[in-house]
Amino acid sequence: MNKLIYLPTVLLAFMVSCNTQKKASKFRFDTPAAGTLVKLGESVPLKLIFPADISSFDSVVYSMDGVVLARKTDSTSVTLDTEKAALGSRTLSAKLYHNGEERIAHSNIVVVPPAPKRYSFKVIAEYPHDPGAYTQGLEFENGVLYESTGQTGRSTLRKVDYRTGEVTKKIDLAATSFGEGMTIVDDKIVQLTWRDERVGFIYNKNTFAKIGEFAYGQSLEGWGLCYDGTRLIKSDGSGRLYFLNKDTYAEEGFVEVYNENGPVDSLNELEYIDGKIYANVYMQDIIVIIDPKTGAIEGEINLIGIYPDKASHDNELNGIAYDRQGDRLFVTGKLWSKLYHIELVER
């Protein structure tokens, strides 16, 4: 029995030794390790482990996302400055040239922004809100609240007197439609549906007459929508925000959203305020403030406890509206009986 145990042990030791030697002889990155989080602006040493069978070489070319960073003829490390790097996963490569041969090493870093400013809130005023409204989109213009509500067979587009909660104008969507986010573009209202239809609807703002629709592009679900004065900005529950042409509704690009810990997904209802995107995070009492140019989360608003009657996952925070004339921020949620005018308190 001892011999039966001894033989596999020797084989195992031999295999481990071979693997160790193979790893030691492989051309690879020593630092950074794959997936290393790097704060935007930090310097990162790029250090390589060279094959044991190569004592000299012609050159090493370092690149990030295919763009050459440096060329070297020795084994000393290179310093990567991330000041101008885009957020997210950045691919690193090093190409070793020796006797007409090329060897490649790969790694990656995840560039993240600094920690955001943290805010709590102060309730300035409370207003009645329809507790049967499954709020999916909210917009404030010229003293009037516009609202999109969801649920199949119950979805609506409505105009509301925010002071009383009275619905002054309303249309019902088709029984098959699940209403989602909405925004106002000039004299039109643009409303999303969720995922079955994969279309958005366009209405006359004054009459609510439907005047068109558009199909989704790469982003196949409709969650939140806002307008920055030039483009529509659409969320789909992922960590991406898509930019749409305001006239053709075609996707023209996207930005990925990150905080100091990495990517942030479940972005939901949106509002554009003073050059920033405010976004509900699905199933959380949190609004994040996003730089649309970089995707960096620059602020985080903690709204835990604002609505005391939350009882299920179906009545979470999901409504942001901004009164530009009065500089007022409003929030509500699905099936909430209150609309809140709040102020932010930096912590």
PDB file of C-alpha atoms in Angstrom, residues 104-240:
ATOM      1  CA  ILE A 104       2.748  38.851 -25.712  1.00  0.00           C
ATOM      2  CA  ALA A 105       1.721  39.362 -22.077  1.00  0.00           C
ATOM      3  CA  HIS A 106      -1.729  40.599 -21.071  1.00  0.00           C
ATOM      4  CA  SER A 107      -3.330  42.155 -18.008  1.00  0.00           C
ATOM      5  CA  ASN A 108      -5.994  44.739 -17.269  1.00  0.00           C
ATOM      6  CA  ILE A 109      -6.907  47.404 -14.770  1.00  0.00           C
ATOM      7  CA  VAL A 110     -10.281  48.858 -13.824  1.00  0.00           C
ATOM      8  CA  VAL A 111     -10.093  52.643 -13.643  1.00  0.00           C
ATOM      9  CA  VAL A 112     -12.558  54.067 -11.123  1.00  0.00           C
ATOM     10  CA  PRO A 113     -13.369  57.612  -9.988  1.00  0.00           C
ATOM     11  CA  PRO A 114     -12.720  58.980  -6.504  1.00  0.00           C
ATOM     12  CA  ALA A 115     -15.387  58.425  -3.870  1.00  0.00           C
ATOM     13  CA  PRO A 116     -18.486  60.567  -4.504  1.00  0.00           C
ATOM     14  CA  LYS A 117     -19.839  63.279  -2.272  1.00  0.00           C
ATOM     15  CA  ARG A 118     -22.440  61.900   0.128  1.00  0.00           C
ATOM     16  CA  TYR A 119     -25.778  63.568   0.751  1.00  0.00           C
ATOM     17  CA  SER A 120     -28.721  63.084   3.041  1.00  0.00           C
ATOM     18  CA  PHE A 121     -31.947  65.040   2.601  1.00  0.00           C
ATOM     19  CA  LYS A 122     -34.311  67.514   4.197  1.00  0.00           C
ATOM     20  CA  VAL A 123     -38.021  67.402   3.373  1.00  0.00           C
ATOM     21  CA  ILE A 124     -39.216  70.916   2.532  1.00  0.00           C
ATOM     22  CA  ALA A 125     -42.809  70.011   1.655  1.00  0.00           C
ATOM     23  CA  GLU A 126     -45.098  67.023   1.116  1.00  0.00           C
ATOM     24  CA  TYR A 127     -47.848  66.811  -1.486  1.00  0.00           C
ATOM     25  CA  PRO A 128     -50.540  64.196  -2.177  1.00  0.00           C
ATOM     26  CA  HIS A 129     -49.699  61.560  -4.776  1.00  0.00           C
ATOM     27  CA  ASP A 130     -51.942  58.908  -6.308  1.00  0.00           C
ATOM     28  CA  PRO A 131     -51.208  55.707  -4.321  1.00  0.00           C
ATOM     29  CA  GLY A 132     -52.379  53.677  -7.306  1.00  0.00           C
ATOM     30  CA  ALA A 133     -49.765  55.189  -9.624  1.00  0.00           C
ATOM     31  CA  TYR A 134     -46.932  52.773 -10.360  1.00  0.00           C
ATOM     32  CA  THR A 135     -44.562  55.645 -11.097  1.00  0.00           C
ATOM     33  CA  GLN A 136     -41.959  55.012 -13.785  1.00  0.00           C
ATOM     34  CA  GLY A 137     -41.202  58.487 -15.096  1.00  0.00           C
ATOM     35  CA  LEU A 138     -41.612  61.982 -13.691  1.00  0.00           C
ATOM     36  CA  GLU A 139     -41.118  65.438 -15.206  1.00  0.00           C
ATOM     37  CA  PHE A 140     -41.855  68.969 -13.991  1.00  0.00           C
ATOM     38  CA  GLU A 141     -42.435  71.801 -16.484  1.00  0.00           C
ATOM     39  CA  ASN A 142     -44.040  75.215 -16.059  1.00  0.00           C
ATOM     40  CA  GLY A 143     -45.684  74.324 -12.774  1.00  0.00           C
ATOM     41  CA  VAL A 144     -47.129  71.038 -14.046  1.00  0.00           C
ATOM     42  CA  LEU A 145     -46.119  67.486 -13.150  1.00  0.00           C
ATOM     43  CA  TYR A 146     -46.058  64.924 -15.967  1.00  0.00           C
ATOM     44  CA  GLU A 147     -46.009  61.267 -15.024  1.00  0.00           C
ATOM     45  CA  SER A 148     -45.651  57.893 -16.713  1.00  0.00           C
ATOM     46  CA  THR A 149     -46.996  54.869 -14.856  1.00  0.00           C
ATOM     47  CA  GLY A 150     -46.414  51.178 -15.446  1.00  0.00           C
ATOM     48  CA  GLN A 151     -47.790  47.650 -15.066  1.00  0.00           C
ATOM     49  CA  THR A 152     -49.293  45.724 -17.955  1.00  0.00           C
ATOM     50  CA  GLY A 153     -52.921  46.709 -18.408  1.00  0.00           C
ATOM     51  CA  ARG A 154     -52.593  49.678 -16.027  1.00  0.00           C
ATOM     52  CA  SER A 155     -50.005  51.899 -17.709  1.00  0.00           C
ATOM     53  CA  THR A 156     -50.809  55.564 -18.257  1.00  0.00           C
ATOM     54  CA  LEU A 157     -49.443  58.928 -19.281  1.00  0.00           C
ATOM     55  CA  ARG A 158     -50.808  61.732 -17.142  1.00  0.00           C
ATOM     56  CA  LYS A 159     -50.665  65.398 -16.256  1.00  0.00           C
ATOM     57  CA  VAL A 160     -50.943  66.147 -12.535  1.00  0.00           C
ATOM     58  CA  ASP A 161     -51.583  69.162 -10.330  1.00  0.00           C
ATOM     59  CA  TYR A 162     -48.677  68.504  -7.974  1.00  0.00           C
ATOM     60  CA  ARG A 163     -50.203  70.607  -5.178  1.00  0.00           C
ATOM     61  CA  THR A 164     -53.320  68.443  -4.863  1.00  0.00           C
ATOM     62  CA  GLY A 165     -52.328  65.222  -6.613  1.00  0.00           C
ATOM     63  CA  GLU A 166     -55.312  65.623  -8.961  1.00  0.00           C
ATOM     64  CA  VAL A 167     -54.858  64.020 -12.367  1.00  0.00           C
ATOM     65  CA  THR A 168     -55.946  66.710 -14.828  1.00  0.00           C
ATOM     66  CA  LYS A 169     -55.268  64.782 -18.034  1.00  0.00           C
ATOM     67  CA  LYS A 170     -54.649  61.093 -18.691  1.00  0.00           C
ATOM     68  CA  ILE A 171     -54.463  58.504 -21.426  1.00  0.00           C
ATOM     69  CA  ASP A 172     -54.274  54.744 -20.970  1.00  0.00           C
ATOM     70  CA  LEU A 173     -51.675  52.759 -22.853  1.00  0.00           C
ATOM     71  CA  ALA A 174     -52.661  49.608 -24.728  1.00  0.00           C
ATOM     72  CA  ALA A 175     -53.334  46.635 -22.481  1.00  0.00           C
ATOM     73  CA  THR A 176     -50.146  44.982 -23.735  1.00  0.00           C
ATOM     74  CA  SER A 177     -47.900  47.961 -22.934  1.00  0.00           C
ATOM     75  CA  PHE A 178     -45.817  48.376 -19.781  1.00  0.00           C
ATOM     76  CA  GLY A 179     -45.085  52.089 -19.374  1.00  0.00           C
ATOM     77  CA  GLU A 180     -41.635  53.190 -18.253  1.00  0.00           C
ATOM     78  CA  GLY A 181     -39.605  56.420 -18.166  1.00  0.00           C
ATOM     79  CA  MET A 182     -40.584  59.605 -19.976  1.00  0.00           C
ATOM     80  CA  THR A 183     -39.289  63.074 -20.728  1.00  0.00           C
ATOM     81  CA  ILE A 184     -40.291  66.246 -22.561  1.00  0.00           C
ATOM     82  CA  VAL A 185     -38.557  67.411 -25.736  1.00  0.00           C
ATOM     83  CA  ASP A 186     -39.891  70.784 -26.904  1.00  0.00           C
ATOM     84  CA  ASP A 187     -43.577  70.208 -27.730  1.00  0.00           C
ATOM     85  CA  LYS A 188     -43.363  66.422 -27.504  1.00  0.00           C
ATOM     86  CA  ILE A 189     -43.486  63.828 -24.749  1.00  0.00           C
ATOM     87  CA  VAL A 190     -41.323  60.750 -25.254  1.00  0.00           C
ATOM     88  CA  GLN A 191     -42.297  57.657 -23.270  1.00  0.00           C
ATOM     89  CA  LEU A 192     -40.557  54.291 -23.018  1.00  0.00           C
ATOM     90  CA  THR A 193     -42.057  50.842 -22.648  1.00  0.00           C
ATOM     91  CA  TRP A 194     -40.291  48.048 -20.809  1.00  0.00           C
ATOM     92  CA  ARG A 195     -39.066  45.030 -22.780  1.00  0.00           C
ATOM     93  CA  ASP A 196     -41.806  43.097 -24.564  1.00  0.00           C
ATOM     94  CA  GLU A 197     -42.574  45.721 -27.184  1.00  0.00           C
ATOM     95  CA  ARG A 198     -39.105  47.303 -27.278  1.00  0.00           C
ATOM     96  CA  VAL A 199     -40.512  50.583 -28.531  1.00  0.00           C
ATOM     97  CA  GLY A 200     -40.894  54.144 -27.352  1.00  0.00           C
ATOM     98  CA  PHE A 201     -43.934  56.343 -27.957  1.00  0.00           C
ATOM     99  CA  ILE A 202     -44.046  60.003 -29.008  1.00  0.00           C
ATOM    100  CA  TYR A 203     -46.969  62.270 -28.079  1.00  0.00           C
ATOM    101  CA  ASN A 204     -48.097  65.815 -28.629  1.00  0.00           C
ATOM    102  CA  LYS A 205     -47.399  67.438 -25.272  1.00  0.00           C
ATOM    103  CA  ASN A 206     -50.624  69.438 -25.197  1.00  0.00           C
ATOM    104  CA  THR A 207     -53.154  66.946 -26.546  1.00  0.00           C
ATOM    105  CA  PHE A 208     -51.447  63.645 -25.598  1.00  0.00           C
ATOM    106  CA  ALA A 209     -52.207  62.467 -29.139  1.00  0.00           C
ATOM    107  CA  LYS A 210     -49.757  59.776 -30.168  1.00  0.00           C
ATOM    108  CA  ILE A 211     -47.754  61.029 -33.148  1.00  0.00           C
ATOM    109  CA  GLY A 212     -45.103  58.346 -33.560  1.00  0.00           C
ATOM    110  CA  GLU A 213     -43.022  55.554 -32.128  1.00  0.00           C
ATOM    111  CA  PHE A 214     -39.480  54.236 -32.443  1.00  0.00           C
ATOM    112  CA  ALA A 215     -37.728  50.903 -32.017  1.00  0.00           C
ATOM    113  CA  TYR A 216     -34.904  50.356 -29.543  1.00  0.00           C
ATOM    114  CA  GLY A 217     -31.352  49.758 -30.700  1.00  0.00           C
ATOM    115  CA  GLN A 218     -28.634  47.896 -28.836  1.00  0.00           C
ATOM    116  CA  SER A 219     -30.346  48.760 -25.553  1.00  0.00           C
ATOM    117  CA  LEU A 220     -33.314  46.378 -25.695  1.00  0.00           C
ATOM    118  CA  GLU A 221     -35.179  47.471 -22.551  1.00  0.00           C
ATOM    119  CA  GLY A 222     -36.689  50.798 -21.574  1.00  0.00           C
ATOM    120  CA  TRP A 223     -36.249  51.964 -17.955  1.00  0.00           C
ATOM    121  CA  GLY A 224     -35.462  55.653 -17.503  1.00  0.00           C
ATOM    122  CA  LEU A 225     -35.317  58.651 -19.834  1.00  0.00           C
ATOM    123  CA  CYS A 226     -34.195  62.277 -19.627  1.00  0.00           C
ATOM    124  CA  TYR A 227     -33.201  65.093 -21.983  1.00  0.00           C
ATOM    125  CA  ASP A 228     -30.093  67.264 -21.749  1.00  0.00           C
ATOM    126  CA  GLY A 229     -31.258  69.851 -24.284  1.00  0.00           C
ATOM    127  CA  THR A 230     -29.414  68.131 -27.121  1.00  0.00           C
ATOM    128  CA  ARG A 231     -29.786  64.374 -26.689  1.00  0.00           C
ATOM    129  CA  LEU A 232     -32.066  61.902 -25.011  1.00  0.00           C
ATOM    130  CA  ILE A 233     -30.433  59.767 -22.335  1.00  0.00           C
ATOM    131  CA  LYS A 234     -31.856  56.279 -21.777  1.00  0.00           C
ATOM    132  CA  SER A 235     -31.286  53.625 -19.118  1.00  0.00           C
ATOM    133  CA  ASP A 236     -32.086  49.939 -19.466  1.00  0.00           C
ATOM    134  CA  GLY A 237     -31.381  48.556 -15.993  1.00  0.00           C
ATOM    135  CA  SER A 238     -27.719  47.936 -16.753  1.00  0.00           C
ATOM    136  CA  GLY A 239     -24.680  50.051 -15.917  1.00  0.00           C
ATOM    137  CA  ARG A 240     -24.838  51.866 -19.238  1.00  0.00           C
TER     138      ARG A 240
END
